[in-house]
XYZ file of C-alpha atoms in Angstrom:
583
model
C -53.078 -14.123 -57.861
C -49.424 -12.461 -57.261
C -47.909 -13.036 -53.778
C -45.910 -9.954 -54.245
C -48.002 -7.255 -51.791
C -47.901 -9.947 -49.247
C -43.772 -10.604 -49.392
C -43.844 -7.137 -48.908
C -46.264 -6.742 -45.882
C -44.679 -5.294 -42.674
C -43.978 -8.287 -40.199
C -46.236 -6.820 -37.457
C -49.150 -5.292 -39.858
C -51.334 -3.637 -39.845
C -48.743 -2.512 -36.975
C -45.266 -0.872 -37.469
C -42.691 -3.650 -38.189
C -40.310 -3.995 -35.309
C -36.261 -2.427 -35.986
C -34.545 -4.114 -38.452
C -37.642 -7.058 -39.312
C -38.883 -4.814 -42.205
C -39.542 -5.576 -45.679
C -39.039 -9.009 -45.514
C -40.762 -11.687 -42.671
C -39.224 -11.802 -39.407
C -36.905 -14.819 -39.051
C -39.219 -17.282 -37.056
C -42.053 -16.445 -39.654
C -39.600 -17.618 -42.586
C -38.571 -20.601 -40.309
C -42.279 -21.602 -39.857
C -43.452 -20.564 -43.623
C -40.679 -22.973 -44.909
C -42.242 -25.801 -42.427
C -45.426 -25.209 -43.429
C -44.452 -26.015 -47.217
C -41.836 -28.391 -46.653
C -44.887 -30.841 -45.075
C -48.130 -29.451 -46.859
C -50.054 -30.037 -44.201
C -54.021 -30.635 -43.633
C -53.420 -29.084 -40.008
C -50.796 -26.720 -38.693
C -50.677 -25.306 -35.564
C -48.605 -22.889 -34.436
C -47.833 -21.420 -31.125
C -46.511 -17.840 -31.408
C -46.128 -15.041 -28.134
C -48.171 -12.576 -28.377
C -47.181 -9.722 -30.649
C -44.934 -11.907 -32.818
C -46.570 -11.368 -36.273
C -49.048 -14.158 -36.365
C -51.315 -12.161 -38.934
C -48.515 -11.313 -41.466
C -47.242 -15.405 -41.047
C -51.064 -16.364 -41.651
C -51.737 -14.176 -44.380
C -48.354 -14.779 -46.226
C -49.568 -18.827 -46.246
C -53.173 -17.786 -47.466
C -51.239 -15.645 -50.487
C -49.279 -18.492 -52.084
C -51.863 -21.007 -51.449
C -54.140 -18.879 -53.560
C -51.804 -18.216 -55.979
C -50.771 -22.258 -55.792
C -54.761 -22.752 -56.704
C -54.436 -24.809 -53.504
C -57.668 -23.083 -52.183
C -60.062 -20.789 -53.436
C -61.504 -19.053 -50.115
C -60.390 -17.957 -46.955
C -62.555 -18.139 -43.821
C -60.884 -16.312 -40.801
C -62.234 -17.221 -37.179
C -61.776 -14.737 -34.278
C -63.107 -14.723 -31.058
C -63.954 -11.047 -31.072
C -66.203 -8.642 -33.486
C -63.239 -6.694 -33.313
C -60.793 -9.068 -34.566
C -62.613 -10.270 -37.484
C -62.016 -5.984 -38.908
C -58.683 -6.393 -38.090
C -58.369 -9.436 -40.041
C -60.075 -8.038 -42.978
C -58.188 -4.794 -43.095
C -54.752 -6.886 -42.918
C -55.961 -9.013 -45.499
C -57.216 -6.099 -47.467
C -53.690 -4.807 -47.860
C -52.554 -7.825 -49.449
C -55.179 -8.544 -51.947
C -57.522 -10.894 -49.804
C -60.731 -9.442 -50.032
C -62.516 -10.227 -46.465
C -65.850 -9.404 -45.537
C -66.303 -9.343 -41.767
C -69.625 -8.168 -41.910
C -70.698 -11.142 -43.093
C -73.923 -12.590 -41.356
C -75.412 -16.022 -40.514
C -78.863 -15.262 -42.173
C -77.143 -13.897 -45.338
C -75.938 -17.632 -46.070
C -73.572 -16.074 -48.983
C -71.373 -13.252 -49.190
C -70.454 -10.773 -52.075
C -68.491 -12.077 -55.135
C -65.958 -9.202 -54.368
C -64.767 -11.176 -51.722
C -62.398 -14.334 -50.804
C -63.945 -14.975 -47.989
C -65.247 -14.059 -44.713
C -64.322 -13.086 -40.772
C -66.462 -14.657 -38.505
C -66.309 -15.280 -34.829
C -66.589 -18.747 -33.216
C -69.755 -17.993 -31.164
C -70.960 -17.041 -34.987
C -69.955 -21.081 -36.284
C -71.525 -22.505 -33.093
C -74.567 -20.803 -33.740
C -74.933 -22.200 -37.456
C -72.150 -24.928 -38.513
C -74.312 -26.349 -41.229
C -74.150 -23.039 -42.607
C -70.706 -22.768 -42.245
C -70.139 -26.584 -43.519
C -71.730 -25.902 -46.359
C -69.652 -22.759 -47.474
C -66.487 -24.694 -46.844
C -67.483 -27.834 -49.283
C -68.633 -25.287 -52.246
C -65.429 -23.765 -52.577
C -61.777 -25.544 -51.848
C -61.292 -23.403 -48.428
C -58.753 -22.807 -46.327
C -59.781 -21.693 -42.302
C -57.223 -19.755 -40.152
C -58.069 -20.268 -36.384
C -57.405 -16.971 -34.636
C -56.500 -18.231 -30.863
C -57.446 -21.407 -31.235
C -58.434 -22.234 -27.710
C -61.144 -20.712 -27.991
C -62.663 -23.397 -29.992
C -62.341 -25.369 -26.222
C -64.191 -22.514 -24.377
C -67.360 -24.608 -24.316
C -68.272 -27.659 -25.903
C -70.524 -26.385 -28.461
C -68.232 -24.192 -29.551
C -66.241 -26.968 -30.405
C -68.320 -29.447 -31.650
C -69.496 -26.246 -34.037
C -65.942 -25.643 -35.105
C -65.506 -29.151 -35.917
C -68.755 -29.998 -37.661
C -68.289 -26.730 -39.921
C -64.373 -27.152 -40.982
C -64.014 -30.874 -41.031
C -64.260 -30.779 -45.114
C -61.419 -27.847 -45.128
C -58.752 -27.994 -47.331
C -56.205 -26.625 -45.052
C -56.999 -25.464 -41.668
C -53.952 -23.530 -40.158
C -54.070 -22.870 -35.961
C -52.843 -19.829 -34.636
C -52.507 -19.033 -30.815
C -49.993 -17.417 -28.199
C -51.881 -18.966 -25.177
C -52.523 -22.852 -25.754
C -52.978 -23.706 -22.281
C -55.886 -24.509 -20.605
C -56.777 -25.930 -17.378
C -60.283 -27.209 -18.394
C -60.518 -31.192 -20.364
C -62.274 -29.285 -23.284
C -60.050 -30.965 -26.399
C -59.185 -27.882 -29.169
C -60.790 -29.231 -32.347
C -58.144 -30.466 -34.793
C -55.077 -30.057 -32.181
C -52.810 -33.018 -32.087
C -52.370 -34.430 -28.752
C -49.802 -37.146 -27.291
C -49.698 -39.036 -24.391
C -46.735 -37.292 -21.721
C -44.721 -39.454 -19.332
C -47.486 -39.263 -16.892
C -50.502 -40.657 -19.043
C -51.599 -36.819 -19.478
C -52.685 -35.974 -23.153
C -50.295 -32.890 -23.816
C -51.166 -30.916 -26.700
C -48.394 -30.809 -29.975
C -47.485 -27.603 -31.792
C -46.328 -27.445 -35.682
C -43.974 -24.849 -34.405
C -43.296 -22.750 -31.612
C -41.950 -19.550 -30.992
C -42.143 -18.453 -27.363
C -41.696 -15.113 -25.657
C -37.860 -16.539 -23.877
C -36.936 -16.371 -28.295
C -38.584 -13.340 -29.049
C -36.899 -11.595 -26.555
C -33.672 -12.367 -28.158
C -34.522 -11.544 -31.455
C -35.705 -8.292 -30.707
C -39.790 -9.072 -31.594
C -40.848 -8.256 -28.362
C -39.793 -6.108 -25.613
C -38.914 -6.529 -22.228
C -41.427 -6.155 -19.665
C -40.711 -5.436 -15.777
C -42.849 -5.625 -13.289
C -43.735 -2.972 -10.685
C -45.464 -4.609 -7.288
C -47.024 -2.722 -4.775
C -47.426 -3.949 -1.423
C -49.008 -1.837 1.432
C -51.499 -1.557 4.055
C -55.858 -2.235 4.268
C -57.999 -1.911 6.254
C -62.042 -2.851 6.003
C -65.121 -3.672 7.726
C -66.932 -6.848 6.891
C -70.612 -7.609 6.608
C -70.536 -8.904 10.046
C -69.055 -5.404 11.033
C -65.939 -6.292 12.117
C -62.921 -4.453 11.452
C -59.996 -6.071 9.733
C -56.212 -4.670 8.832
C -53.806 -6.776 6.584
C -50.764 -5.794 5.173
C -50.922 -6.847 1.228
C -47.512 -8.567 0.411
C -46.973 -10.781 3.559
C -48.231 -14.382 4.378
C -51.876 -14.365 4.611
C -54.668 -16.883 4.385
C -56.811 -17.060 1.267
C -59.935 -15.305 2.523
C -57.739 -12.139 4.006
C -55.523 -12.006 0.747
C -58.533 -12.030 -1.410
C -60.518 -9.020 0.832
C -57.419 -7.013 1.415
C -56.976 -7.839 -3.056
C -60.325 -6.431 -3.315
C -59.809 -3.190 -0.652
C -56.510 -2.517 -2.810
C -58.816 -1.971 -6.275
C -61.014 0.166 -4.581
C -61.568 3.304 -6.350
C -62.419 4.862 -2.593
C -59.282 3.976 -1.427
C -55.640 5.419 -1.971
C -53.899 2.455 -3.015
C -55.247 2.402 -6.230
C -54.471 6.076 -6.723
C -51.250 5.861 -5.174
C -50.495 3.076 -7.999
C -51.981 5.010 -11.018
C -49.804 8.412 -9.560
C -47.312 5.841 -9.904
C -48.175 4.534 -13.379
C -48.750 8.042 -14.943
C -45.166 9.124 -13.883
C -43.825 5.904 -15.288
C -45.325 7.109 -18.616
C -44.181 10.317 -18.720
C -40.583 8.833 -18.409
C -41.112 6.763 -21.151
C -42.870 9.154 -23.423
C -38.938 10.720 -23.280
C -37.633 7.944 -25.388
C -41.610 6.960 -26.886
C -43.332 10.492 -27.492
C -47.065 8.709 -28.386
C -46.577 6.287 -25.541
C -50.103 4.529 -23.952
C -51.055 3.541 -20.823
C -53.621 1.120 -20.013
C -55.503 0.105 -16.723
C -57.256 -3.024 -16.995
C -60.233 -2.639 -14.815
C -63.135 -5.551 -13.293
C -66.360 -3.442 -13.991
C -68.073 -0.588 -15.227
C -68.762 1.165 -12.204
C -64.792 1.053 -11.096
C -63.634 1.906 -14.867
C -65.399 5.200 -14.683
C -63.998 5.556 -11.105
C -60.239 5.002 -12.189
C -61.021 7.164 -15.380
C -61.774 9.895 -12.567
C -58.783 9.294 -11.211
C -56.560 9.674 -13.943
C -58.486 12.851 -15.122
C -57.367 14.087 -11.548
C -53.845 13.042 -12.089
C -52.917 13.865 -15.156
C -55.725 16.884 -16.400
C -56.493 14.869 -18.962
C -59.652 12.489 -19.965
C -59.225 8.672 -20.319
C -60.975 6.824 -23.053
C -62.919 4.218 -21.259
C -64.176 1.036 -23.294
C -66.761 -1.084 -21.582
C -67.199 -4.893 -22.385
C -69.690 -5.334 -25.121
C -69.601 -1.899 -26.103
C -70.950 -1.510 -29.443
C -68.911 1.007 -30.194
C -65.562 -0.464 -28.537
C -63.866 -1.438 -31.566
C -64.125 2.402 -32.630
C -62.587 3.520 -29.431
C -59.968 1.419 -29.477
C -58.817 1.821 -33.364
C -59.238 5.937 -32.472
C -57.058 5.619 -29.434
C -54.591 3.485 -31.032
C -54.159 6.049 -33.734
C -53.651 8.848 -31.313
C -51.494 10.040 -28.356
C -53.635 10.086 -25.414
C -52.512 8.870 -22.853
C -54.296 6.513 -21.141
C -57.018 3.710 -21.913
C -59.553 2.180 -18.991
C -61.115 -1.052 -20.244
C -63.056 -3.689 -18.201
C -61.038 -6.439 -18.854
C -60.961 -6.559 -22.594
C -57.443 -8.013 -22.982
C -58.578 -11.706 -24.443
C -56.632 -10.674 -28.130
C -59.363 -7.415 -28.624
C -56.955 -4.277 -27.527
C -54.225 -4.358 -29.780
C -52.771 -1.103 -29.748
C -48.359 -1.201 -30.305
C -48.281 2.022 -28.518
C -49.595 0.855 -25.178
C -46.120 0.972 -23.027
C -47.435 0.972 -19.504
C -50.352 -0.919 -17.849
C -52.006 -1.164 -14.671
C -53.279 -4.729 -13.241
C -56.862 -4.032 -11.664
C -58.253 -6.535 -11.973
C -58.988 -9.435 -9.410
C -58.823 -12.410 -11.913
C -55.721 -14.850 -11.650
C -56.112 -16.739 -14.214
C -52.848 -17.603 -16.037
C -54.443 -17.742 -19.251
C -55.678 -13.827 -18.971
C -52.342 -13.046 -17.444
C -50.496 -14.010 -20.182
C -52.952 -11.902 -22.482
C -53.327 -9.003 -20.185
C -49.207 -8.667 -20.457
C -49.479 -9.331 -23.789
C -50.883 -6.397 -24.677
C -47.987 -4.178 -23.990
C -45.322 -6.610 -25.266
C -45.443 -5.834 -29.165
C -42.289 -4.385 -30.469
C -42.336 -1.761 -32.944
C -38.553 -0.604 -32.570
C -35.367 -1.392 -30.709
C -35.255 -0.722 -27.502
C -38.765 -0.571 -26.558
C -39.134 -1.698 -22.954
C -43.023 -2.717 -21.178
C -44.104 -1.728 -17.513
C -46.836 -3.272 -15.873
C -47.976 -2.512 -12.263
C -49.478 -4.660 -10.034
C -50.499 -5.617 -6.452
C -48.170 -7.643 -4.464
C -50.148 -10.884 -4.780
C -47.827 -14.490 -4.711
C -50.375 -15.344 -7.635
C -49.829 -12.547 -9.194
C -45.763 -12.666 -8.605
C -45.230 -16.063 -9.632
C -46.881 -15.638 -13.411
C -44.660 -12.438 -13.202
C -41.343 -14.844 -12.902
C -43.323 -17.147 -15.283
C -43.286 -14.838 -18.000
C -40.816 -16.687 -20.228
C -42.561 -20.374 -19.325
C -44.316 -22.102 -22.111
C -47.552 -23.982 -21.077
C -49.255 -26.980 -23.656
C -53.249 -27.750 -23.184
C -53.276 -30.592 -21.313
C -56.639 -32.877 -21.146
C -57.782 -35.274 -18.169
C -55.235 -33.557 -15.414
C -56.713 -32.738 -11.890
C -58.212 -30.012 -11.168
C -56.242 -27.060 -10.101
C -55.438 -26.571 -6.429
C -54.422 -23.237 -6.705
C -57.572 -21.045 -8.000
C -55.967 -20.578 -11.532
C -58.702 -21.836 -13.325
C -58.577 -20.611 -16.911
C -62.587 -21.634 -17.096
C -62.493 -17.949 -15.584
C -61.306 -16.407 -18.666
C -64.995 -16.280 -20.594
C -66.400 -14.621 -16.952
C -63.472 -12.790 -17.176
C -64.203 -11.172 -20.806
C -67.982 -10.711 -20.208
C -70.143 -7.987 -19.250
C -69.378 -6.505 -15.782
C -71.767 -3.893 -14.250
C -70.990 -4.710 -10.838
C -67.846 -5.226 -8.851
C -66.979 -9.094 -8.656
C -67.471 -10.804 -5.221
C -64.171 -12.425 -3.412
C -65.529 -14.685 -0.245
C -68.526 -14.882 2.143
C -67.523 -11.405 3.509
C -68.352 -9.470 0.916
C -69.385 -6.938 0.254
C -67.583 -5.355 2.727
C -66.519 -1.691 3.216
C -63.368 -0.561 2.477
C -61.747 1.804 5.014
C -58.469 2.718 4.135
C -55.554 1.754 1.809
C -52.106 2.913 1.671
C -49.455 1.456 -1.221
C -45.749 0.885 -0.468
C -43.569 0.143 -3.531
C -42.081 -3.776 -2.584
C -39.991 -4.705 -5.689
C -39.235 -5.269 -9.545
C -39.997 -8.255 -11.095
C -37.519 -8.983 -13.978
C -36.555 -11.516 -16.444
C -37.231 -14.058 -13.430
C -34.740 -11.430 -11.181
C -36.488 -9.530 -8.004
C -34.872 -6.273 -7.782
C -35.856 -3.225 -4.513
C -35.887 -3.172 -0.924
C -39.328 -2.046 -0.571
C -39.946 1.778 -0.512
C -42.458 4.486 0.282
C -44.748 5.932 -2.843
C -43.025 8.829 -3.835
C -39.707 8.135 -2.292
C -36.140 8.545 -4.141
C -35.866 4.614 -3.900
C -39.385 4.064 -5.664
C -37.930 6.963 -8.326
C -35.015 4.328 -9.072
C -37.081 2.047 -10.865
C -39.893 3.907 -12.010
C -37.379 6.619 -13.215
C -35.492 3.527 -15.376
C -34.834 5.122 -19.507
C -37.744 4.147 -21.618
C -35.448 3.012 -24.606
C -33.234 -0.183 -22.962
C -32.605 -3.554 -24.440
C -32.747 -6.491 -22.429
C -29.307 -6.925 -20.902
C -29.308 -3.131 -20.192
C -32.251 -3.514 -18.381
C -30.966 -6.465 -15.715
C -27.408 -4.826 -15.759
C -29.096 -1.165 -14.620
C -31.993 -2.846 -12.439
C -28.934 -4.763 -10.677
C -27.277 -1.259 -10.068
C -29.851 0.577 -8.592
C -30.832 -2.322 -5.940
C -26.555 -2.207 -5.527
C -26.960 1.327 -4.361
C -29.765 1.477 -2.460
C -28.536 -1.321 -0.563
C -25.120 0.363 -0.217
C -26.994 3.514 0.776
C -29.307 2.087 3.306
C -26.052 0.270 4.829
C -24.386 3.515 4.928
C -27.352 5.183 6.715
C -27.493 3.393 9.814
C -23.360 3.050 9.894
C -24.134 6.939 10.808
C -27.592 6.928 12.280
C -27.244 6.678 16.295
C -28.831 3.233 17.215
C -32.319 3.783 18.086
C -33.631 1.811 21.478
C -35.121 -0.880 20.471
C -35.922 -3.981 22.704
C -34.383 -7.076 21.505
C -37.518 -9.121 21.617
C -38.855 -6.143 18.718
C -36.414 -6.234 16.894
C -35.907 -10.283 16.463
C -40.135 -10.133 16.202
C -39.254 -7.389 13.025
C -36.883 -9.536 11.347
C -38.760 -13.045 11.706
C -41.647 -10.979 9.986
C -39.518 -9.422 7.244
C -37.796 -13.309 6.812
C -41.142 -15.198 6.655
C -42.553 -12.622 4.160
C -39.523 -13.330 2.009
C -39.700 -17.102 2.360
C -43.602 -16.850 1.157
C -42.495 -14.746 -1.898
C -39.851 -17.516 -2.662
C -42.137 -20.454 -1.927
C -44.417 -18.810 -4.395
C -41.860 -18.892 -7.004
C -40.376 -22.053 -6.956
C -43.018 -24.183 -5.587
C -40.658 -25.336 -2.744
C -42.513 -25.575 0.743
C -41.437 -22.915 3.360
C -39.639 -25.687 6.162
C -37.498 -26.143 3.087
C -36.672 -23.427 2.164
C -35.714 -22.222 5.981
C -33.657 -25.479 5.922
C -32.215 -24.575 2.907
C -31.341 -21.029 4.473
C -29.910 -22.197 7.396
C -27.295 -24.742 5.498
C -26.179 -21.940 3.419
C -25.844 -19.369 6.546
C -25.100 -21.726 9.138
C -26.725 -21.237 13.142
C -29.298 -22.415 14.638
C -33.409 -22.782 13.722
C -34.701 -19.801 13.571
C -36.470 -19.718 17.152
C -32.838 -19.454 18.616
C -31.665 -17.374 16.107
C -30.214 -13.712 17.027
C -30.364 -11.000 15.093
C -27.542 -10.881 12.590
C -28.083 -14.370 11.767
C -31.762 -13.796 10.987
C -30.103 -10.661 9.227
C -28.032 -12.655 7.151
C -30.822 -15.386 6.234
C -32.719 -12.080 5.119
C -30.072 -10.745 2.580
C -29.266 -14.358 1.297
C -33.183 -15.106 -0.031
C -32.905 -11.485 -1.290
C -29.322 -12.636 -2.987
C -31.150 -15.756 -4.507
C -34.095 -13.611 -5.680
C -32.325 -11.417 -8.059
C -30.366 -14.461 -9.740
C -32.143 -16.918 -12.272
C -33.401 -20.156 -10.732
């Protein structure tokens, strides 16, 4: 067989190759081809960010290892129906004939083919099947996101009972990490400096890399803060202000009143959203949105919404809709503008186009984070820039700053303290008719909701002084050119906080000072300080008494219960000093 359709395949197919990538593979899939062969490996894993060009890499091994007469079938594992036609129309183009039709109770396939798609829950259900097809024919198995082989332990003992007698088995993934002590079936793992079992990649090529090269773009973060208010089941009234200190219960209720189709905030956010896109589209004429929704009944909601906002209809795909995989190809081939989907992000939307999402979702997981974002992060040409919006949640904000951090699978650690279980992720994916419940409170009734724009999240920069929806301020950064490459993105978010600093200085230089008892005014302050000290904490880990200690060596004065004003003041705009620097 001639590897010569597969040299030529686009780096991102079936996709638009990013600027300047295109005819020949990008330079970390060269880097990591040349590995592969230099070892000729049983097992290979390799850890790429989403929206590298893991496909064209995989298929461009599978071409000159037919050729080679190294193997003689293909078997391509997925963890979506979807995936497996995406596989097989890649493949297709290159002269690998994949049928991802193929069933269980066939047992065989056509001889037109090389081999077959087929999804993991597929192997569990039958490895013997599966084993058998791999010993008749010298096979080699490509592991879609390969961590999905650890989502439960059948799925892995299937995996491994059915490839064991591969020839080659070659691991793919952009999210290794895990929090659960499910082992991924032929992963390497080695023994850290704390007795932990860290998993061990082939190669690597994070999103930090990508970045620089130009595979992926930039994405900024838009967090909304603002007011809720609900009654609970007990019928008490309760008012929080989403984006300052709260305790887990109240975050997660005033979380929940923020998605509320009934309420504004969520509108408010989508307004928000839809005028984000329509700057884009500028630079990025067939520009998508997305919003990633919890359940059905709130999908069709927000797809009301943006019908209201923008005259338009949204296509809304439901979790194990049969005829998802349709939508999704039809939107991804058009220029609509937005796409609802209930939390299908786990590798099944991949559509380039998508430019501007909306986080709706209650699920914190860093594992669906990671491929929520990484939907909008594939880079087609230079210049391309994400924008994701989001509430103002320190869970939320830290995997925001994280963005660039790379995580391993790491067996026998404790259990997470922090709720960021990534056992959430197959909930996450499943079914959802209902809305999801938060805490003994709920259901409650949501009252009202109000959003306030709080910041930018950057590159691991914050950026904004907090804002009203629909102000010039919130226009700044939600007005920012479509078409920007990294540095011009930090260098003109940098600018416009500058400005709006220098602006808001300037206004009460000539504003008459208003009355204001000192007591409320030191109260205001403290507030504003301790909401800026829980953002921090949340980003570096460091406990708040530190960080006020840490405050007060830099600024000098007293603690902060004798503190006046202007030294609170200048505590204030030193945080928001570190908070646009990298850490």
């Amino acid at each position: 067989m001639s590897t010569f359709a597969a040299s030529h395949l686009s780096p991102s197919y079936p996709d638009r190759a990013a600027w300047g990538t295109a005819p020949k593979l990008r330079a970390w899939q060269q880097e990591a081809f040349d590995l592969y062969f230099r070892r000729e490996p049983r097992d290979f894993l390799t850890v790429a960010t989403p929206g590298a060009g893991k496909t064209t890499y995989a298929l461009r091994i599978a071409s000159e290892l037919l050729a080679n007469g190294v193997i003689r079938a293909v078997t391509v594992v997925t963890p979506t129906e979807h995936l497996k036609r995406q596989w097989a129309d890649a493949a297709g183009k290159v002269g690998i004939g994949i049928d991802p039709e193929f069933k269980n109770s066939q047992g065989a396939t056509s001889r037109d083919y090389t081999g077959v798609a087929v999804t993991y829950a597929q192997v569990a259900m039958h490895p013997a099947l599966h084993r058998a097809r791999t010993e008749a024919r010298k096979t080699m198995v490509i592991f879609d996101e390969v961590h999905h082989a650890g989502d439960a332990k059948s799925w892995g003992d299937g995996v491994r009972e059915a490839f064991e007698p591969a020839t080659r088995r070659l691991q793919l993934t952009g999210t290794p990490f895990r929090s659960d002590d499910n082992p991924i079936p032929f992963v390497g793992y080695e023994e850290d400096a704390e007795g932990f079992k860290r998993s061990v990649a082939d190669y690597s090529y994070g999103y930090g890399p990508a970045l620089d090269d130009g595979v992926v773009r930039p994405v900024i973060f838009l967090a909304y803060s603002g007011e809720m208010k609900w009654r609970t089941r007990a019928g008490d009234e309760i008012a929080a202000t989403l984006g300052t200190p709260l305790t887990k219960d109240q975050l997660g209720q005033a979380w929940r009143a923020a998605l509320d189709p009934k309420g504004d905030w969520i509108r408010q956010v989508m307004q928000a959203a839809d005028r984000r896109l329509t700057e884009v589209r500028r630079g990025v004429p067939d520009a998508g949105g997305l919003v990633i929704a919890t359940d059905h009944e709130t999908a069709r909601a927000y797809a009301r919404h943006l019908r209201n906002i923008t005259g338009e209809g949204a296509t809304v795909v439901l979790s194990d809709d049969p005829g998802a995989s349709k939508k999704i190809k039809q939107f991804g081939a058009s220029e609509d503008r937005w796409l609802v989907a209930v939390r299908m992000v786990s590798e099944g939307v991949d559509i380039p186009r998508l430019c501007v999402g909306v986080y709706a979702t209650s699920i914190s997981t860093p594992l669906f984070f990671a491929q929520a974002v990484g939907r909008f992060v594939r880079a087609r040409k230079r210049g391309e820039m994400a924008s994701v919006f989001l509430p103002s949640v320190p869970t939320l904000m830290g995997l925001a700053n994280e963005m660039e951090l790379e995580r391993d699978h790491v067996l026998n650690k404790r259990p997470p303290e922090d709720g960021l279980d990534d056992t959430l992720l197959d909930d996450a994916n499943r079914q959802k008719d209902n809305p999801d419940v938060l805490g003994d409170e709920l259901p409650f009734e949501t009252m009202e909701t109000s959003a306030t724009f709080d910041r930018v999240l950057f590159d691991g920069g914050e950026f904004g002084t907090g804002a009203e929806v629909g102000s010039a301020e919130e226009e700044d950064f939600i007005g920012l050119p479509g078409l920007l490459e990294p540095d011009q993105v930090a260098t003109l978010l940098r600018k416009r906080q500058s400005d709006q600093q220098a602006a808001r200085r300037k206004q009460q230089e000539e504003e008459p000072p208003q009355a204001v008892a000192p007591h409320e005014q030191i109260a205001e302050l403290r507030r504003e300080l301790n909401g800026l000290v829980g953002a921090w904490n949340h980003r570096t880990g460091q406990p708040h008494g530190v960080i006020h200690a840490d405050l007060r060596r830099s600024c000098g004065g007293p603690p902060i219960a004798q503190a006046t004003a202007e030294e609170i003041q200048e505590r204030i705009n030193t945080i928001r000093r570190w908070a646009t620097q990298r850490r």
